[in-house]
Amino acid sequence: MENSTEAQKPQNTKKNKKKGATLDTFYGAKIQNTEHIEDNIKENAPKPSKGNGNSPQTYEEFESEMTKKMEAFWEEKLEIMQKKFMHLQNQFDQTVKENQALKARIRQLEDNDRVKEQESIKQSQNTKKLEENIKYLTDKVIDLENRGRRDNLRIIGLPEKPEINTKLDMVIQDIIKENCPEILEQGGNTATDRAHRTPSTLNPQKTTPRNVIAKFQSYQTKEKILQEARKRQFRYKGMPIRVTQDLASSTLNDRKAWNMIFRKARELGLQPRISYPAKLTIYFQGKVWAFNKIEDFQLFAKKRPELCGKFDTENQRARNT
């Protein structure tokens, strides 16, 4: 029985060896010193004697000593892993803090963006109001300027000669006598407060003469002359000239945009007229039609077969630009 017990003990040693061979990993980490410890166990294990073999007391002491070494080894490894774990835990805590700080920063930026967006909307509304006020004031100033010129006439095409420029008042009286003498016969006041060329400086590069602005003392006389000028071609000593209402430059530009349409409408017998400030009126199919914008007239002409395709407003715009 003693021999059978002793024969079984080496088998238990093999089992311990196999058990030790399974300690290659701990929490997923490979332990390289395990094989070295197993080799020490083999070398230091008490060899059975030729006689009775190892005594149970000797083997138990050896096993206790190896167990202590293994426990010391694993305690050391566990301590190292705990330090690494603490280091990773600290890094994780630091990452969490940084993540929270970034989230707070993102929330702050989003709040700032919302505030800026609201301010931008308010600014756009204020800008729109300012633009509307500027347009209103601009239109008001232009209207006041036009009303301040209500006693003026603009004479276009009067030759640039010294004898004319120095005696503009007398030249205007000669124009009235030549083209509408009935006004003088009726005793109308044809006197002028002043008359001058515009612009004040002559541009030698321009071949056309500068316009003449004449301010009449009587608004009624000015209107009679203007009505006669609308009926027929005025002349000065046989040379053709044109007499129109004096208006602000912006209003004149708005009227100039109607030139091509105005001429074509006259050819078609539509009796066109430019009303104050720059409104086109025509007589078509027994009715008077008024248009404040060229776009409105374009839509009107496209819907009428009699007028469709006869007004090339795009070419007119290209020439004006």
PDB file of N, CA and C in Angstrom, residues 127-174:
ATOM      1  N   THR A 127     -32.008  96.518 -41.318  1.00  0.00           N
ATOM      2  CA  THR A 127     -31.468  96.934 -42.615  1.00  0.00           C
ATOM      3  C   THR A 127     -32.584  97.127 -43.629  1.00  0.00           C
ATOM      4  N   LYS A 128     -33.559  96.206 -43.611  1.00  0.00           N
ATOM      5  CA  LYS A 128     -34.686  96.328 -44.530  1.00  0.00           C
ATOM      6  C   LYS A 128     -35.471  97.613 -44.261  1.00  0.00           C
ATOM      7  N   LYS A 129     -35.669  97.911 -42.979  1.00  0.00           N
ATOM      8  CA  LYS A 129     -36.385  99.149 -42.640  1.00  0.00           C
ATOM      9  C   LYS A 129     -35.596 100.372 -43.092  1.00  0.00           C
ATOM     10  N   LEU A 130     -34.266 100.324 -42.886  1.00  0.00           N
ATOM     11  CA  LEU A 130     -33.441 101.444 -43.319  1.00  0.00           C
ATOM     12  C   LEU A 130     -33.497 101.625 -44.836  1.00  0.00           C
ATOM     13  N   GLU A 131     -33.466 100.501 -45.570  1.00  0.00           N
ATOM     14  CA  GLU A 131     -33.544 100.581 -47.023  1.00  0.00           C
ATOM     15  C   GLU A 131     -34.876 101.184 -47.458  1.00  0.00           C
ATOM     16  N   GLU A 132     -35.950 100.768 -46.784  1.00  0.00           N
ATOM     17  CA  GLU A 132     -37.259 101.337 -47.116  1.00  0.00           C
ATOM     18  C   GLU A 132     -37.299 102.833 -46.813  1.00  0.00           C
ATOM     19  N   ASN A 133     -36.717 103.221 -45.667  1.00  0.00           N
ATOM     20  CA  ASN A 133     -36.682 104.642 -45.323  1.00  0.00           C
ATOM     21  C   ASN A 133     -35.834 105.433 -46.311  1.00  0.00           C
ATOM     22  N   ILE A 134     -34.684 104.835 -46.717  1.00  0.00           N
ATOM     23  CA  ILE A 134     -33.816 105.521 -47.677  1.00  0.00           C
ATOM     24  C   ILE A 134     -34.540 105.714 -49.007  1.00  0.00           C
ATOM     25  N   LYS A 135     -35.244 104.647 -49.452  1.00  0.00           N
ATOM     26  CA  LYS A 135     -35.994 104.761 -50.710  1.00  0.00           C
ATOM     27  C   LYS A 135     -37.081 105.833 -50.596  1.00  0.00           C
ATOM     28  N   TYR A 136     -37.773 105.838 -49.460  1.00  0.00           N
ATOM     29  CA  TYR A 136     -38.827 106.840 -49.272  1.00  0.00           C
ATOM     30  C   TYR A 136     -38.241 108.251 -49.295  1.00  0.00           C
ATOM     31  N   LEU A 137     -37.135 108.429 -48.569  1.00  0.00           N
ATOM     32  CA  LEU A 137     -36.518 109.751 -48.519  1.00  0.00           C
ATOM     33  C   LEU A 137     -35.953 110.158 -49.877  1.00  0.00           C
ATOM     34  N   THR A 138     -35.376 109.171 -50.596  1.00  0.00           N
ATOM     35  CA  THR A 138     -34.842 109.472 -51.928  1.00  0.00           C
ATOM     36  C   THR A 138     -35.953 109.906 -52.865  1.00  0.00           C
ATOM     37  N   ASP A 139     -37.050 109.149 -52.849  1.00  0.00           N
ATOM     38  CA  ASP A 139     -38.191 109.530 -53.699  1.00  0.00           C
ATOM     39  C   ASP A 139     -38.737 110.896 -53.300  1.00  0.00           C
ATOM     40  N   LYS A 140     -38.721 111.153 -51.994  1.00  0.00           N
ATOM     41  CA  LYS A 140     -39.223 112.456 -51.523  1.00  0.00           C
ATOM     42  C   LYS A 140     -38.332 113.591 -51.999  1.00  0.00           C
ATOM     43  N   VAL A 141     -37.024 113.387 -51.911  1.00  0.00           N
ATOM     44  CA  VAL A 141     -36.093 114.431 -52.360  1.00  0.00           C
ATOM     45  C   VAL A 141     -36.232 114.664 -53.859  1.00  0.00           C
ATOM     46  N   ILE A 142     -36.353 113.567 -54.631  1.00  0.00           N
ATOM     47  CA  ILE A 142     -36.511 113.715 -56.083  1.00  0.00           C
ATOM     48  C   ILE A 142     -37.797 114.448 -56.412  1.00  0.00           C
ATOM     49  N   ASP A 143     -38.873 114.112 -55.683  1.00  0.00           N
ATOM     50  CA  ASP A 143     -40.143 114.801 -55.920  1.00  0.00           C
ATOM     51  C   ASP A 143     -40.039 116.290 -55.586  1.00  0.00           C
ATOM     52  N   LEU A 144     -39.360 116.599 -54.462  1.00  0.00           N
ATOM     53  CA  LEU A 144     -39.181 118.011 -54.113  1.00  0.00           C
ATOM     54  C   LEU A 144     -38.333 118.731 -55.151  1.00  0.00           C
ATOM     55  N   GLU A 145     -37.298 118.049 -55.666  1.00  0.00           N
ATOM     56  CA  GLU A 145     -36.464 118.674 -56.696  1.00  0.00           C
ATOM     57  C   GLU A 145     -37.263 118.926 -57.971  1.00  0.00           C
ATOM     58  N   ASN A 146     -38.096 117.954 -58.350  1.00  0.00           N
ATOM     59  CA  ASN A 146     -38.916 118.139 -59.550  1.00  0.00           C
ATOM     60  C   ASN A 146     -39.916 119.286 -59.367  1.00  0.00           C
ATOM     61  N   ARG A 147     -40.486 119.373 -58.167  1.00  0.00           N
ATOM     62  CA  ARG A 147     -41.435 120.457 -57.920  1.00  0.00           C
ATOM     63  C   ARG A 147     -40.724 121.816 -57.890  1.00  0.00           C
ATOM     64  N   GLY A 148     -39.464 121.801 -57.437  1.00  0.00           N
ATOM     65  CA  GLY A 148     -38.698 123.047 -57.482  1.00  0.00           C
ATOM     66  C   GLY A 148     -38.349 123.476 -58.894  1.00  0.00           C
ATOM     67  N   ARG A 149     -38.449 122.566 -59.849  1.00  0.00           N
ATOM     68  CA  ARG A 149     -38.161 122.883 -61.251  1.00  0.00           C
ATOM     69  C   ARG A 149     -39.445 123.074 -62.076  1.00  0.00           C
ATOM     70  N   ARG A 150     -40.575 123.170 -61.421  1.00  0.00           N
ATOM     71  CA  ARG A 150     -41.860 123.208 -62.139  1.00  0.00           C
ATOM     72  C   ARG A 150     -41.999 124.440 -63.026  1.00  0.00           C
ATOM     73  N   ASP A 151     -41.231 125.498 -62.762  1.00  0.00           N
ATOM     74  CA  ASP A 151     -41.286 126.696 -63.602  1.00  0.00           C
ATOM     75  C   ASP A 151     -40.222 126.685 -64.693  1.00  0.00           C
ATOM     76  N   ASN A 152     -39.484 125.602 -64.812  1.00  0.00           N
ATOM     77  CA  ASN A 152     -38.360 125.545 -65.753  1.00  0.00           C
ATOM     78  C   ASN A 152     -38.743 124.805 -67.030  1.00  0.00           C
ATOM     79  N   LEU A 153     -38.067 125.208 -68.123  1.00  0.00           N
ATOM     80  CA  LEU A 153     -38.113 124.474 -69.378  1.00  0.00           C
ATOM     81  C   LEU A 153     -36.686 124.124 -69.784  1.00  0.00           C
ATOM     82  N   ARG A 154     -36.547 122.952 -70.407  1.00  0.00           N
ATOM     83  CA  ARG A 154     -35.235 122.509 -70.901  1.00  0.00           C
ATOM     84  C   ARG A 154     -35.263 122.569 -72.432  1.00  0.00           C
ATOM     85  N   ILE A 155     -34.334 123.311 -72.990  1.00  0.00           N
ATOM     86  CA  ILE A 155     -34.246 123.479 -74.440  1.00  0.00           C
ATOM     87  C   ILE A 155     -33.065 122.652 -74.932  1.00  0.00           C
ATOM     88  N   ILE A 156     -33.337 121.731 -75.835  1.00  0.00           N
ATOM     89  CA  ILE A 156     -32.333 120.783 -76.310  1.00  0.00           C
ATOM     90  C   ILE A 156     -32.029 121.064 -77.779  1.00  0.00           C
ATOM     91  N   GLY A 157     -30.728 121.102 -78.100  1.00  0.00           N
ATOM     92  CA  GLY A 157     -30.318 121.273 -79.497  1.00  0.00           C
ATOM     93  C   GLY A 157     -29.979 122.699 -79.879  1.00  0.00           C
ATOM     94  N   LEU A 158     -30.002 123.633 -78.949  1.00  0.00           N
ATOM     95  CA  LEU A 158     -29.642 125.021 -79.246  1.00  0.00           C
ATOM     96  C   LEU A 158     -28.126 125.090 -79.463  1.00  0.00           C
ATOM     97  N   PRO A 159     -27.660 125.617 -80.612  1.00  0.00           N
ATOM     98  CA  PRO A 159     -26.232 125.565 -80.953  1.00  0.00           C
ATOM     99  C   PRO A 159     -25.351 126.249 -79.902  1.00  0.00           C
ATOM    100  N   GLU A 160     -24.123 125.697 -79.787  1.00  0.00           N
ATOM    101  CA  GLU A 160     -23.117 126.257 -78.869  1.00  0.00           C
ATOM    102  C   GLU A 160     -22.346 127.363 -79.601  1.00  0.00           C
ATOM    103  N   LYS A 161     -22.848 128.606 -79.468  1.00  0.00           N
ATOM    104  CA  LYS A 161     -22.192 129.761 -80.090  1.00  0.00           C
ATOM    105  C   LYS A 161     -22.063 130.875 -79.056  1.00  0.00           C
ATOM    106  N   PRO A 162     -20.980 131.621 -79.107  1.00  0.00           N
ATOM    107  CA  PRO A 162     -20.812 132.698 -78.113  1.00  0.00           C
ATOM    108  C   PRO A 162     -21.942 133.714 -78.145  1.00  0.00           C
ATOM    109  N   GLU A 163     -22.408 134.068 -79.363  1.00  0.00           N
ATOM    110  CA  GLU A 163     -23.481 135.073 -79.442  1.00  0.00           C
ATOM    111  C   GLU A 163     -24.789 134.551 -78.865  1.00  0.00           C
ATOM    112  N   ILE A 164     -24.953 133.241 -78.788  1.00  0.00           N
ATOM    113  CA  ILE A 164     -26.149 132.665 -78.179  1.00  0.00           C
ATOM    114  C   ILE A 164     -25.978 132.536 -76.670  1.00  0.00           C
ATOM    115  N   ASN A 165     -24.809 132.047 -76.240  1.00  0.00           N
ATOM    116  CA  ASN A 165     -24.583 131.802 -74.811  1.00  0.00           C
ATOM    117  C   ASN A 165     -24.595 133.094 -73.997  1.00  0.00           C
ATOM    118  N   THR A 166     -24.188 134.201 -74.607  1.00  0.00           N
ATOM    119  CA  THR A 166     -24.148 135.471 -73.856  1.00  0.00           C
ATOM    120  C   THR A 166     -25.509 136.170 -73.821  1.00  0.00           C
ATOM    121  N   LYS A 167     -26.458 135.734 -74.661  1.00  0.00           N
ATOM    122  CA  LYS A 167     -27.771 136.385 -74.724  1.00  0.00           C
ATOM    123  C   LYS A 167     -28.889 135.338 -74.699  1.00  0.00           C
ATOM    124  N   LEU A 168     -28.835 134.426 -73.744  1.00  0.00           N
ATOM    125  CA  LEU A 168     -29.816 133.342 -73.686  1.00  0.00           C
ATOM    126  C   LEU A 168     -31.232 133.871 -73.443  1.00  0.00           C
ATOM    127  N   ASP A 169     -31.367 134.910 -72.620  1.00  0.00           N
ATOM    128  CA  ASP A 169     -32.708 135.448 -72.341  1.00  0.00           C
ATOM    129  C   ASP A 169     -33.369 135.953 -73.632  1.00  0.00           C
ATOM    130  N   MET A 170     -32.604 136.673 -74.435  1.00  0.00           N
ATOM    131  CA  MET A 170     -33.141 137.206 -75.698  1.00  0.00           C
ATOM    132  C   MET A 170     -33.416 136.071 -76.694  1.00  0.00           C
ATOM    133  N   VAL A 171     -32.548 135.043 -76.691  1.00  0.00           N
ATOM    134  CA  VAL A 171     -32.753 133.907 -77.594  1.00  0.00           C
ATOM    135  C   VAL A 171     -34.058 133.200 -77.252  1.00  0.00           C
ATOM    136  N   ILE A 172     -34.384 133.056 -75.980  1.00  0.00           N
ATOM    137  CA  ILE A 172     -35.626 132.404 -75.569  1.00  0.00           C
ATOM    138  C   ILE A 172     -36.837 133.200 -76.033  1.00  0.00           C
ATOM    139  N   GLN A 173     -36.753 134.521 -75.953  1.00  0.00           N
ATOM    140  CA  GLN A 173     -37.857 135.352 -76.444  1.00  0.00           C
ATOM    141  C   GLN A 173     -38.029 135.191 -77.948  1.00  0.00           C
ATOM    142  N   ASP A 174     -36.897 135.074 -78.680  1.00  0.00           N
ATOM    143  CA  ASP A 174     -36.983 134.858 -80.127  1.00  0.00           C
ATOM    144  C   ASP A 174     -37.634 133.500 -80.436  1.00  0.00           C
TER     145      ASP A 174
END
